[in-house]
C-alpha angles and dihedrals in degrees: 000000000000122000133177099158109139103265132129092280086065090051087055090051089055095057119098088233104043097177117128107222120212099254099139138010096271093054090046088059087071098043108137089353098093134082122198126213111204093168103080107173105171132286117000095253131132112334091009090061091049091049091051091050091053091049092051091056110156095339121106095215129060115182105199109208114235090006126053148272135304120197120192117195141151092243141026089243092056093045092049092046092052091046091049095049093042088057091049090050091049090049092056093043097048090045091050091049089052091063090065089222127125116276121239100226118193120233119264088248094056092042092050092048093048091047090052090049090053092049093048095047101119116243095340096136095050092045091051094047094044091050090052091048090053090054091048091048090054099041104031110014092159089084089078090064095052120101 
């Protein structure tokens, strides 16, 4: 799933240091699961797409500096869930930066443990996605008729 809609994850991609520090549980979900591309060189076509793929490696998240976000996942539900929680994590981080105060960054040990707990949480991505689909079915069912 590729996204470059102007949300807080794009603001993060525009910072010289685009790392997302583990300052709360949503950001810890992406600890050691994110690659950063600081070499934006235009549209992701041809060789640029291959370069991005190499940078992604075995990580599910590629934050493309000056551009956007790429989420790789085995299902739409997982990709959406990662995209959703990455946005929440960016929201907290950008808001915390705006205070100008020092960040309280968790230790690598705590961040790694919390990340593992997220990944081992049974069925959480499908439950989240299905709940959102139920809301969409109720509020905007016309989407099912679109091609």
